[in-house]
């Protein structure tokens, strides 16, 4: 240091130091602080501007800052050289070839349909460290130079391998089927040494990324190399050994091996130098889980014949019966099920791993994640059905006729509120119709009103395992945010609490309206639905009967009568309920000026049945007037009106029997006489048939119309009471329930379709599907504290409502394979469309349209810091009650399963005792009420897979806690089912969490590769639910 006229008096080395500048306007001093612990250096400038200029200059002169700048410039120069080399190549080409480059003809890579285009694994040898005793912690960043654009794009990264100069990376590189990669595509591999994992400097996102990021303080550049895809795929051994060089291209810093990967082939190699987990591990108690077969992105999986022949009988016997071979059934190729799956799944992400087994062999794992178009398709279909249902209800309220002033004012108020709600549904549907782009709703959008019907972050998570001694296996989990009404909030709790409170309050409003129980209002809706469904069918069959009579076709007449009789009997039985009779009386009392004639005397169904048998002619039926106004009301009148339908049908049946009997006898007589005369008689008899049946059919239609009018009005009056007793809370609760149900249903439809596609070859599963139904198990990770308690209440009701959903499989008649939804609230039918070749594989019962039942169960265990607060200072009763209730439902399904399924139907049915033990273990764990007892979730998942169920994992946004749970489940399956080496369990877990599909899911949602945890939160998490260092931090969720 010196002044302007003197010699230098002191030299300061600006290494590992930083500048502290005083921020006051008057202070013109700065301090230099040193990491080495040397005394601080105090400097004073002549003025404030000089002080600021010195602070900047000293900061830029810092050796660390200069080193980062140099490294950044080196990387930029290297990338510019690559781009310039491509441009120079153009200058030496004839103009014709230059024109051909502008319209490039690139060589495609030949791969199996719907398989990834390219997959390879990586390993380094002999890496050179900057200092001799430095232990390297390395990873490889993979970049792609597209031949048409000559722009470098970051694609992916491997995991970090610590403490070795010969790292063998477990994370591979995979390019999905739709990725534009050709033999001319150049791959750049850059090796970095990571100094501080906690900085989270590893970037593996796919960016357009000719833009350079900020300098990374947590890593240093070691070397790079490049190769073309053609070099790899055409190499004799399908392996490349490349030299790693420094940025100036002069110094060699090691070699890198690139091995082409094919899932159907096995890899041999030494594994002695692979870094293992040094720490002791407490293994989880996952039991053998069920695998699926065939499916998206891996429709056909060929086995290596030589390796299969090496499988011994002993291993074959020991193999778990729950792991099925991943091969397509005979007559169904992978291409056949692609159109229907591609209509549902979009934007797949693939990750590739290789892990060692306990017998020192390699297994390969392909992890896949895809979003689904059902996230928007199902809610839009549902909202459309809600609009139609509500419009019908509003019209039925208007059709009630004249009411006394009190009831009329009530009706006007209800209709006004209903019209307002109807308008809201219509606006929401219109907004969803405008949506374009992504097929999923990100966690950041969960509070948006226009998207409140859409499930949060709905994805299929799949693991495809190919191991040397076991058959290929697929494991699927549907991940989705907990179905909940986030926009409406949870200040007053969720649906479970709100519905209970509303029902209690509604009982106390009897002075304003008539109270009907929830069972009665549900019955009223069912009656109205039956009316709307059956009336047009009966009318159509009656017309067909008359048409058969006019054609004098005995066979057609019999068939038409059979259909008419079946539908009419269903129609008559729909009104066998005291509710209709009592509602008619209540409606009469609501008319202006009513007088009761006599008290009602209930009649039993046996007496009504006798009336139907003894009445057999239309002349005996007395037509009744509509519900009287300002006159005496006979409460038995409804019984007579309702019974007239059955009597009319008996008259039609009797007449058809007479006509057919006469026809048979006349044919016998006329057959003995002139044939031409017989033909004339037949033509004349045809006219007689129609004329004799026509008045009876018209009477039947009239009687049915009268019943419909009365029943519709009485049931609409019941619904009026339900709405009037709770305005506007009733409609708001209906809206909330619709929102939650919409989110839950979208996930269920996705899970069902994926399960059906992957199990088409499994006759045992298909028999179970139509005989018993499908088990759907939801794993919840919500806490019972603050807002998440309300989310859990919403989720519990939404999943319970799925019990009322039925599925039906139909043959697709077009190229549109999206499911069709029909029905009304509390009774929906989902029609899943399959291509003809796939449809033919189904059992006859399913092909004939048998409705398939769902059995949803929910088990929840909170694992975060809020659950710690709930356990210590709050209440966990909600979670305990939900788990206990759903345990009973699970036991019911198991009992039904053992009762209806033949013992030899399913290959793993021999493990029945094991299932009993698992259920008992689950029961004991639920009763134990231990804090954060995650064993409940592991046991429930195991039981679900053993029973061929569909697995769901949910947290608030299906992003952070869900990722921890899914990756833990995958690694536990690899260890327990596929002999993952015990020393690699933690490393495999870290690989999947750091570089797998779930960190890509985080990036999709919040544009940041950080799980939304902090260190304090993670201290409250169970050990195996904590992410690796450097993958978590502050993120906006």
PDB file of C-alpha atoms in Angstrom, residues 606-863:
ATOM      1  CA  UNK A 606     -99.042 -57.590  -0.998  1.00  0.00           C
ATOM      2  CA  UNK A 607    -102.458 -55.931  -1.265  1.00  0.00           C
ATOM      3  CA  UNK A 608    -101.194 -53.775  -4.122  1.00  0.00           C
ATOM      4  CA  UNK A 609     -99.883 -56.858  -5.882  1.00  0.00           C
ATOM      5  CA  UNK A 610    -103.296 -58.576  -5.566  1.00  0.00           C
ATOM      6  CA  UNK A 611    -104.911 -55.547  -7.198  1.00  0.00           C
ATOM      7  CA  UNK A 612    -102.531 -55.861 -10.140  1.00  0.00           C
ATOM      8  CA  UNK A 613    -103.468 -59.515 -10.630  1.00  0.00           C
ATOM      9  CA  UNK A 614    -107.278 -59.101 -10.436  1.00  0.00           C
ATOM     10  CA  UNK A 615    -107.509 -56.082 -12.738  1.00  0.00           C
ATOM     11  CA  UNK A 616    -107.172 -57.168 -16.335  1.00  0.00           C
ATOM     12  CA  UNK A 617    -109.290 -54.864 -18.555  1.00  0.00           C
ATOM     13  CA  UNK A 618    -109.011 -51.141 -19.318  1.00  0.00           C
ATOM     14  CA  UNK A 619    -112.744 -50.574 -18.790  1.00  0.00           C
ATOM     15  CA  UNK A 620    -112.230 -51.320 -15.095  1.00  0.00           C
ATOM     16  CA  UNK A 621    -109.566 -48.573 -14.704  1.00  0.00           C
ATOM     17  CA  UNK A 622    -110.938 -45.217 -13.539  1.00  0.00           C
ATOM     18  CA  UNK A 623    -108.731 -42.299 -14.689  1.00  0.00           C
ATOM     19  CA  UNK A 624    -107.882 -39.901 -11.884  1.00  0.00           C
ATOM     20  CA  UNK A 625    -107.723 -36.137 -12.095  1.00  0.00           C
ATOM     21  CA  UNK A 626    -104.498 -34.317 -11.291  1.00  0.00           C
ATOM     22  CA  UNK A 627    -103.755 -33.280  -7.705  1.00  0.00           C
ATOM     23  CA  UNK A 628    -106.855 -31.307  -6.665  1.00  0.00           C
ATOM     24  CA  UNK A 629    -106.852 -27.658  -5.693  1.00  0.00           C
ATOM     25  CA  UNK A 630    -109.440 -26.160  -3.292  1.00  0.00           C
ATOM     26  CA  UNK A 631    -111.097 -29.550  -2.904  1.00  0.00           C
ATOM     27  CA  UNK A 632    -110.992 -32.550  -0.664  1.00  0.00           C
ATOM     28  CA  UNK A 633    -107.859 -34.676  -0.952  1.00  0.00           C
ATOM     29  CA  UNK A 634    -108.046 -38.461  -0.785  1.00  0.00           C
ATOM     30  CA  UNK A 635    -104.736 -39.746   0.533  1.00  0.00           C
ATOM     31  CA  UNK A 636    -105.386 -43.191  -0.949  1.00  0.00           C
ATOM     32  CA  UNK A 637    -105.737 -41.700  -4.403  1.00  0.00           C
ATOM     33  CA  UNK A 638    -102.004 -42.061  -5.102  1.00  0.00           C
ATOM     34  CA  UNK A 639    -102.193 -45.814  -4.501  1.00  0.00           C
ATOM     35  CA  UNK A 640    -104.889 -46.128  -7.130  1.00  0.00           C
ATOM     36  CA  UNK A 641    -103.063 -43.916  -9.660  1.00  0.00           C
ATOM     37  CA  UNK A 642     -99.817 -45.760  -9.116  1.00  0.00           C
ATOM     38  CA  UNK A 643    -101.500 -49.209  -9.331  1.00  0.00           C
ATOM     39  CA  UNK A 644    -103.193 -48.274 -12.633  1.00  0.00           C
ATOM     40  CA  UNK A 645     -99.844 -48.521 -14.433  1.00  0.00           C
ATOM     41  CA  UNK A 646     -99.430 -52.130 -13.390  1.00  0.00           C
ATOM     42  CA  UNK A 647    -103.034 -52.905 -14.225  1.00  0.00           C
ATOM     43  CA  UNK A 648    -102.637 -51.352 -17.670  1.00  0.00           C
ATOM     44  CA  UNK A 649     -99.570 -53.452 -18.299  1.00  0.00           C
ATOM     45  CA  UNK A 650    -101.461 -56.605 -17.252  1.00  0.00           C
ATOM     46  CA  UNK A 651    -104.155 -55.730 -19.773  1.00  0.00           C
ATOM     47  CA  UNK A 652    -101.550 -55.384 -22.544  1.00  0.00           C
ATOM     48  CA  UNK A 653     -99.962 -58.714 -21.587  1.00  0.00           C
ATOM     49  CA  UNK A 654    -103.329 -60.467 -21.519  1.00  0.00           C
ATOM     50  CA  UNK A 655    -104.263 -59.063 -24.933  1.00  0.00           C
ATOM     51  CA  UNK A 656    -100.948 -60.150 -26.501  1.00  0.00           C
ATOM     52  CA  UNK A 657    -101.391 -63.646 -25.078  1.00  0.00           C
ATOM     53  CA  UNK A 658    -104.908 -63.853 -26.589  1.00  0.00           C
ATOM     54  CA  UNK A 659    -103.715 -62.614 -29.983  1.00  0.00           C
ATOM     55  CA  UNK A 660    -100.851 -65.091 -30.103  1.00  0.00           C
ATOM     56  CA  UNK A 661    -103.097 -67.942 -28.975  1.00  0.00           C
ATOM     57  CA  UNK A 662    -105.677 -67.145 -31.659  1.00  0.00           C
ATOM     58  CA  UNK A 663    -102.917 -66.804 -34.246  1.00  0.00           C
ATOM     59  CA  UNK A 664    -101.550 -70.247 -33.445  1.00  0.00           C
ATOM     60  CA  UNK A 665    -104.949 -71.919 -33.616  1.00  0.00           C
ATOM     61  CA  UNK A 666    -105.879 -70.147 -36.892  1.00  0.00           C
ATOM     62  CA  UNK A 667    -102.595 -71.220 -38.496  1.00  0.00           C
ATOM     63  CA  UNK A 668    -103.369 -74.854 -37.667  1.00  0.00           C
ATOM     64  CA  UNK A 669    -106.842 -74.607 -39.232  1.00  0.00           C
ATOM     65  CA  UNK A 670    -105.806 -72.573 -42.264  1.00  0.00           C
ATOM     66  CA  UNK A 671    -102.865 -74.884 -42.945  1.00  0.00           C
ATOM     67  CA  UNK A 672    -105.347 -77.628 -43.807  1.00  0.00           C
ATOM     68  CA  UNK A 673    -107.179 -75.394 -46.319  1.00  0.00           C
ATOM     69  CA  UNK A 674    -106.139 -73.170 -49.265  1.00  0.00           C
ATOM     70  CA  UNK A 675    -102.741 -71.448 -48.640  1.00  0.00           C
ATOM     71  CA  UNK A 676    -103.723 -68.299 -50.580  1.00  0.00           C
ATOM     72  CA  UNK A 677    -106.746 -67.828 -48.390  1.00  0.00           C
ATOM     73  CA  UNK A 678    -104.524 -68.170 -45.319  1.00  0.00           C
ATOM     74  CA  UNK A 679    -102.321 -65.316 -46.541  1.00  0.00           C
ATOM     75  CA  UNK A 680    -105.337 -63.025 -46.870  1.00  0.00           C
ATOM     76  CA  UNK A 681    -106.427 -63.891 -43.358  1.00  0.00           C
ATOM     77  CA  UNK A 682    -102.944 -63.074 -42.014  1.00  0.00           C
ATOM     78  CA  UNK A 683    -102.982 -59.621 -43.601  1.00  0.00           C
ATOM     79  CA  UNK A 684    -106.402 -58.900 -42.119  1.00  0.00           C
ATOM     80  CA  UNK A 685    -105.321 -60.238 -38.708  1.00  0.00           C
ATOM     81  CA  UNK A 686    -102.346 -57.824 -38.704  1.00  0.00           C
ATOM     82  CA  UNK A 687    -104.732 -54.896 -38.776  1.00  0.00           C
ATOM     83  CA  UNK A 688    -106.788 -56.499 -35.988  1.00  0.00           C
ATOM     84  CA  UNK A 689    -103.682 -56.859 -33.786  1.00  0.00           C
ATOM     85  CA  UNK A 690    -102.777 -53.213 -34.051  1.00  0.00           C
ATOM     86  CA  UNK A 691    -106.370 -52.046 -33.520  1.00  0.00           C
ATOM     87  CA  UNK A 692    -106.831 -54.213 -30.448  1.00  0.00           C
ATOM     88  CA  UNK A 693    -103.512 -53.251 -28.825  1.00  0.00           C
ATOM     89  CA  UNK A 694    -103.531 -49.535 -29.634  1.00  0.00           C
ATOM     90  CA  UNK A 695    -106.106 -48.393 -27.013  1.00  0.00           C
ATOM     91  CA  UNK A 696    -104.452 -50.498 -24.299  1.00  0.00           C
ATOM     92  CA  UNK A 697    -101.012 -49.039 -25.058  1.00  0.00           C
ATOM     93  CA  UNK A 698    -102.406 -45.495 -25.063  1.00  0.00           C
ATOM     94  CA  UNK A 699    -104.026 -46.175 -21.687  1.00  0.00           C
ATOM     95  CA  UNK A 700    -100.702 -47.446 -20.333  1.00  0.00           C
ATOM     96  CA  UNK A 701     -98.941 -44.292 -21.552  1.00  0.00           C
ATOM     97  CA  UNK A 702    -101.625 -42.067 -20.055  1.00  0.00           C
ATOM     98  CA  UNK A 703    -101.505 -43.810 -16.684  1.00  0.00           C
ATOM     99  CA  UNK A 704     -97.731 -43.604 -16.703  1.00  0.00           C
ATOM    100  CA  UNK A 705     -97.856 -39.903 -17.599  1.00  0.00           C
ATOM    101  CA  UNK A 706    -100.198 -39.235 -14.694  1.00  0.00           C
ATOM    102  CA  UNK A 707     -97.874 -41.053 -12.279  1.00  0.00           C
ATOM    103  CA  UNK A 708     -94.877 -39.166 -13.648  1.00  0.00           C
ATOM    104  CA  UNK A 709     -96.573 -35.786 -13.165  1.00  0.00           C
ATOM    105  CA  UNK A 710     -97.538 -36.489  -9.570  1.00  0.00           C
ATOM    106  CA  UNK A 711     -94.254 -38.165  -8.627  1.00  0.00           C
ATOM    107  CA  UNK A 712     -92.131 -35.450 -10.183  1.00  0.00           C
ATOM    108  CA  UNK A 713     -94.019 -32.733  -8.358  1.00  0.00           C
ATOM    109  CA  UNK A 714     -93.864 -34.530  -5.016  1.00  0.00           C
ATOM    110  CA  UNK A 715     -90.121 -35.253  -5.284  1.00  0.00           C
ATOM    111  CA  UNK A 716     -89.392 -31.716  -6.462  1.00  0.00           C
ATOM    112  CA  UNK A 717     -91.231 -30.504  -3.354  1.00  0.00           C
ATOM    113  CA  UNK A 718     -88.899 -32.637  -1.202  1.00  0.00           C
ATOM    114  CA  UNK A 719     -85.871 -31.071  -2.898  1.00  0.00           C
ATOM    115  CA  UNK A 720     -87.399 -27.631  -2.366  1.00  0.00           C
ATOM    116  CA  UNK A 721     -87.415 -28.316   1.388  1.00  0.00           C
ATOM    117  CA  UNK A 722     -83.781 -29.461   1.307  1.00  0.00           C
ATOM    118  CA  UNK A 723     -82.698 -26.281  -0.456  1.00  0.00           C
ATOM    119  CA  UNK A 724     -84.935 -23.879   1.471  1.00  0.00           C
ATOM    120  CA  UNK A 725     -83.818 -25.169   4.868  1.00  0.00           C
ATOM    121  CA  UNK A 726     -80.194 -24.260   4.249  1.00  0.00           C
ATOM    122  CA  UNK A 727     -79.889 -21.360   1.818  1.00  0.00           C
ATOM    123  CA  UNK A 728     -77.259 -20.393   0.837  1.00  0.00           C
ATOM    124  CA  UNK A 729     -75.116 -22.868   2.828  1.00  0.00           C
ATOM    125  CA  UNK A 730     -76.734 -25.846   1.120  1.00  0.00           C
ATOM    126  CA  UNK A 731     -75.724 -24.710  -2.351  1.00  0.00           C
ATOM    127  CA  UNK A 732     -72.246 -23.710  -1.199  1.00  0.00           C
ATOM    128  CA  UNK A 733     -71.735 -27.141   0.360  1.00  0.00           C
ATOM    129  CA  UNK A 734     -72.950 -28.768  -2.849  1.00  0.00           C
ATOM    130  CA  UNK A 735     -70.442 -26.663  -4.777  1.00  0.00           C
ATOM    131  CA  UNK A 736     -67.620 -27.594  -2.402  1.00  0.00           C
ATOM    132  CA  UNK A 737     -68.514 -31.263  -2.615  1.00  0.00           C
ATOM    133  CA  UNK A 738     -68.648 -31.077  -6.415  1.00  0.00           C
ATOM    134  CA  UNK A 739     -65.185 -29.477  -6.480  1.00  0.00           C
ATOM    135  CA  UNK A 740     -63.631 -32.102  -4.222  1.00  0.00           C
ATOM    136  CA  UNK A 741     -65.382 -34.971  -6.011  1.00  0.00           C
ATOM    137  CA  UNK A 742     -64.244 -33.678  -9.406  1.00  0.00           C
ATOM    138  CA  UNK A 743     -60.604 -33.747  -8.308  1.00  0.00           C
ATOM    139  CA  UNK A 744     -60.960 -37.205  -6.773  1.00  0.00           C
ATOM    140  CA  UNK A 745     -62.780 -38.654  -9.791  1.00  0.00           C
ATOM    141  CA  UNK A 746     -60.174 -37.451 -12.288  1.00  0.00           C
ATOM    142  CA  UNK A 747     -57.504 -39.369 -10.396  1.00  0.00           C
ATOM    143  CA  UNK A 748     -59.671 -42.468 -10.061  1.00  0.00           C
ATOM    144  CA  UNK A 749     -60.465 -42.592 -13.792  1.00  0.00           C
ATOM    145  CA  UNK A 750     -56.766 -42.282 -14.591  1.00  0.00           C
ATOM    146  CA  UNK A 751     -55.881 -45.056 -12.153  1.00  0.00           C
ATOM    147  CA  UNK A 752     -58.590 -47.390 -13.469  1.00  0.00           C
ATOM    148  CA  UNK A 753     -57.589 -46.937 -17.119  1.00  0.00           C
ATOM    149  CA  UNK A 754     -53.896 -47.530 -16.409  1.00  0.00           C
ATOM    150  CA  UNK A 755     -54.674 -50.612 -14.305  1.00  0.00           C
ATOM    151  CA  UNK A 756     -56.965 -52.023 -16.980  1.00  0.00           C
ATOM    152  CA  UNK A 757     -54.386 -51.555 -19.729  1.00  0.00           C
ATOM    153  CA  UNK A 758     -51.569 -53.141 -17.754  1.00  0.00           C
ATOM    154  CA  UNK A 759     -53.673 -56.132 -16.626  1.00  0.00           C
ATOM    155  CA  UNK A 760     -55.530 -57.116 -19.798  1.00  0.00           C
ATOM    156  CA  UNK A 761     -53.602 -60.409 -19.933  1.00  0.00           C
ATOM    157  CA  UNK A 762     -54.339 -61.251 -16.285  1.00  0.00           C
ATOM    158  CA  UNK A 763     -57.495 -63.352 -16.311  1.00  0.00           C
ATOM    159  CA  UNK A 764     -57.500 -63.633 -12.534  1.00  0.00           C
ATOM    160  CA  UNK A 765     -57.547 -59.866 -12.155  1.00  0.00           C
ATOM    161  CA  UNK A 766     -60.279 -59.472 -14.780  1.00  0.00           C
ATOM    162  CA  UNK A 767     -62.426 -62.041 -12.985  1.00  0.00           C
ATOM    163  CA  UNK A 768     -61.820 -60.239  -9.710  1.00  0.00           C
ATOM    164  CA  UNK A 769     -62.749 -56.954 -11.365  1.00  0.00           C
ATOM    165  CA  UNK A 770     -66.257 -58.025 -12.431  1.00  0.00           C
ATOM    166  CA  UNK A 771     -66.888 -60.424  -9.525  1.00  0.00           C
ATOM    167  CA  UNK A 772     -65.698 -58.369  -6.552  1.00  0.00           C
ATOM    168  CA  UNK A 773     -64.651 -54.930  -7.782  1.00  0.00           C
ATOM    169  CA  UNK A 774     -61.488 -52.857  -7.672  1.00  0.00           C
ATOM    170  CA  UNK A 775     -59.701 -51.826  -4.481  1.00  0.00           C
ATOM    171  CA  UNK A 776     -58.384 -48.237  -4.611  1.00  0.00           C
ATOM    172  CA  UNK A 777     -56.024 -47.330  -1.777  1.00  0.00           C
ATOM    173  CA  UNK A 778     -55.145 -43.717  -0.985  1.00  0.00           C
ATOM    174  CA  UNK A 779     -52.098 -42.876   1.090  1.00  0.00           C
ATOM    175  CA  UNK A 780     -52.479 -39.471   2.762  1.00  0.00           C
ATOM    176  CA  UNK A 781     -49.584 -37.480   4.202  1.00  0.00           C
ATOM    177  CA  UNK A 782     -51.577 -34.534   5.533  1.00  0.00           C
ATOM    178  CA  UNK A 783     -51.215 -33.266   9.066  1.00  0.00           C
ATOM    179  CA  UNK A 784     -54.188 -32.759  11.392  1.00  0.00           C
ATOM    180  CA  UNK A 785     -53.130 -29.218  12.273  1.00  0.00           C
ATOM    181  CA  UNK A 786     -54.448 -25.882  10.983  1.00  0.00           C
ATOM    182  CA  UNK A 787     -55.543 -25.765   7.305  1.00  0.00           C
ATOM    183  CA  UNK A 788     -54.356 -29.267   6.475  1.00  0.00           C
ATOM    184  CA  UNK A 789     -56.942 -30.681   8.885  1.00  0.00           C
ATOM    185  CA  UNK A 790     -59.603 -29.061   6.692  1.00  0.00           C
ATOM    186  CA  UNK A 791     -57.961 -30.495   3.580  1.00  0.00           C
ATOM    187  CA  UNK A 792     -58.041 -33.952   5.158  1.00  0.00           C
ATOM    188  CA  UNK A 793     -61.747 -33.533   5.942  1.00  0.00           C
ATOM    189  CA  UNK A 794     -62.427 -32.594   2.308  1.00  0.00           C
ATOM    190  CA  UNK A 795     -60.315 -35.488   1.068  1.00  0.00           C
ATOM    191  CA  UNK A 796     -62.058 -38.038   3.292  1.00  0.00           C
ATOM    192  CA  UNK A 797     -65.509 -37.079   1.966  1.00  0.00           C
ATOM    193  CA  UNK A 798     -64.350 -36.892  -1.657  1.00  0.00           C
ATOM    194  CA  UNK A 799     -62.796 -40.354  -1.551  1.00  0.00           C
ATOM    195  CA  UNK A 800     -65.826 -41.791   0.246  1.00  0.00           C
ATOM    196  CA  UNK A 801     -68.088 -40.372  -2.503  1.00  0.00           C
ATOM    197  CA  UNK A 802     -66.168 -42.466  -5.049  1.00  0.00           C
ATOM    198  CA  UNK A 803     -68.026 -45.519  -3.729  1.00  0.00           C
ATOM    199  CA  UNK A 804     -71.018 -44.320  -5.759  1.00  0.00           C
ATOM    200  CA  UNK A 805     -69.047 -44.420  -9.036  1.00  0.00           C
ATOM    201  CA  UNK A 806     -69.377 -47.417 -11.350  1.00  0.00           C
ATOM    202  CA  UNK A 807     -67.235 -48.253 -14.373  1.00  0.00           C
ATOM    203  CA  UNK A 808     -68.245 -49.853 -17.631  1.00  0.00           C
ATOM    204  CA  UNK A 809     -65.918 -50.962 -20.438  1.00  0.00           C
ATOM    205  CA  UNK A 810     -67.145 -50.463 -24.007  1.00  0.00           C
ATOM    206  CA  UNK A 811     -65.661 -50.969 -27.454  1.00  0.00           C
ATOM    207  CA  UNK A 812     -64.482 -47.726 -29.046  1.00  0.00           C
ATOM    208  CA  UNK A 813     -66.328 -46.818 -32.235  1.00  0.00           C
ATOM    209  CA  UNK A 814     -63.937 -44.030 -33.245  1.00  0.00           C
ATOM    210  CA  UNK A 815     -60.395 -42.796 -32.669  1.00  0.00           C
ATOM    211  CA  UNK A 816     -61.548 -40.834 -29.627  1.00  0.00           C
ATOM    212  CA  UNK A 817     -60.627 -43.029 -26.647  1.00  0.00           C
ATOM    213  CA  UNK A 818     -61.398 -40.569 -23.858  1.00  0.00           C
ATOM    214  CA  UNK A 819     -63.864 -41.908 -21.258  1.00  0.00           C
ATOM    215  CA  UNK A 820     -67.545 -40.958 -21.314  1.00  0.00           C
ATOM    216  CA  UNK A 821     -69.303 -39.917 -18.096  1.00  0.00           C
ATOM    217  CA  UNK A 822     -73.051 -40.292 -17.548  1.00  0.00           C
ATOM    218  CA  UNK A 823     -75.398 -40.070 -14.586  1.00  0.00           C
ATOM    219  CA  UNK A 824     -76.070 -37.563 -11.825  1.00  0.00           C
ATOM    220  CA  UNK A 825     -74.705 -36.558  -8.445  1.00  0.00           C
ATOM    221  CA  UNK A 826     -74.240 -39.611  -6.217  1.00  0.00           C
ATOM    222  CA  UNK A 827     -74.602 -41.994  -9.166  1.00  0.00           C
ATOM    223  CA  UNK A 828     -72.109 -41.738 -12.046  1.00  0.00           C
ATOM    224  CA  UNK A 829     -71.112 -44.328 -14.627  1.00  0.00           C
ATOM    225  CA  UNK A 830     -67.723 -43.991 -16.345  1.00  0.00           C
ATOM    226  CA  UNK A 831     -67.587 -45.666 -19.753  1.00  0.00           C
ATOM    227  CA  UNK A 832     -63.990 -46.587 -20.614  1.00  0.00           C
ATOM    228  CA  UNK A 833     -63.377 -47.113 -24.325  1.00  0.00           C
ATOM    229  CA  UNK A 834     -60.985 -49.772 -25.615  1.00  0.00           C
ATOM    230  CA  UNK A 835     -59.895 -50.558 -29.195  1.00  0.00           C
ATOM    231  CA  UNK A 836     -61.472 -53.667 -30.700  1.00  0.00           C
ATOM    232  CA  UNK A 837     -58.394 -55.908 -30.270  1.00  0.00           C
ATOM    233  CA  UNK A 838     -58.093 -55.043 -26.594  1.00  0.00           C
ATOM    234  CA  UNK A 839     -61.836 -55.267 -25.992  1.00  0.00           C
ATOM    235  CA  UNK A 840     -61.853 -58.856 -27.262  1.00  0.00           C
ATOM    236  CA  UNK A 841     -59.500 -59.882 -24.447  1.00  0.00           C
ATOM    237  CA  UNK A 842     -62.098 -59.071 -21.780  1.00  0.00           C
ATOM    238  CA  UNK A 843     -64.351 -61.651 -20.095  1.00  0.00           C
ATOM    239  CA  UNK A 844     -67.844 -61.979 -21.485  1.00  0.00           C
ATOM    240  CA  UNK A 845     -69.395 -60.405 -18.379  1.00  0.00           C
ATOM    241  CA  UNK A 846     -67.419 -57.180 -18.852  1.00  0.00           C
ATOM    242  CA  UNK A 847     -68.036 -57.141 -22.617  1.00  0.00           C
ATOM    243  CA  UNK A 848     -71.786 -57.413 -21.964  1.00  0.00           C
ATOM    244  CA  UNK A 849     -71.649 -54.171 -19.983  1.00  0.00           C
ATOM    245  CA  UNK A 850     -71.560 -55.335 -16.370  1.00  0.00           C
ATOM    246  CA  UNK A 851     -71.018 -52.393 -14.041  1.00  0.00           C
ATOM    247  CA  UNK A 852     -67.758 -52.569 -12.097  1.00  0.00           C
ATOM    248  CA  UNK A 853     -67.672 -51.406  -8.478  1.00  0.00           C
ATOM    249  CA  UNK A 854     -64.972 -49.364  -6.765  1.00  0.00           C
ATOM    250  CA  UNK A 855     -63.853 -49.790  -3.144  1.00  0.00           C
ATOM    251  CA  UNK A 856     -61.854 -46.688  -2.146  1.00  0.00           C
ATOM    252  CA  UNK A 857     -60.027 -46.625   1.198  1.00  0.00           C
ATOM    253  CA  UNK A 858     -57.929 -43.851   2.758  1.00  0.00           C
ATOM    254  CA  UNK A 859     -55.154 -44.182   5.325  1.00  0.00           C
ATOM    255  CA  UNK A 860     -53.487 -40.992   6.511  1.00  0.00           C
ATOM    256  CA  UNK A 861     -50.357 -40.398   8.588  1.00  0.00           C
ATOM    257  CA  UNK A 862     -49.049 -36.851   8.976  1.00  0.00           C
ATOM    258  CA  UNK A 863     -45.246 -36.685   8.850  1.00  0.00           C
TER     259      UNK A 863
END
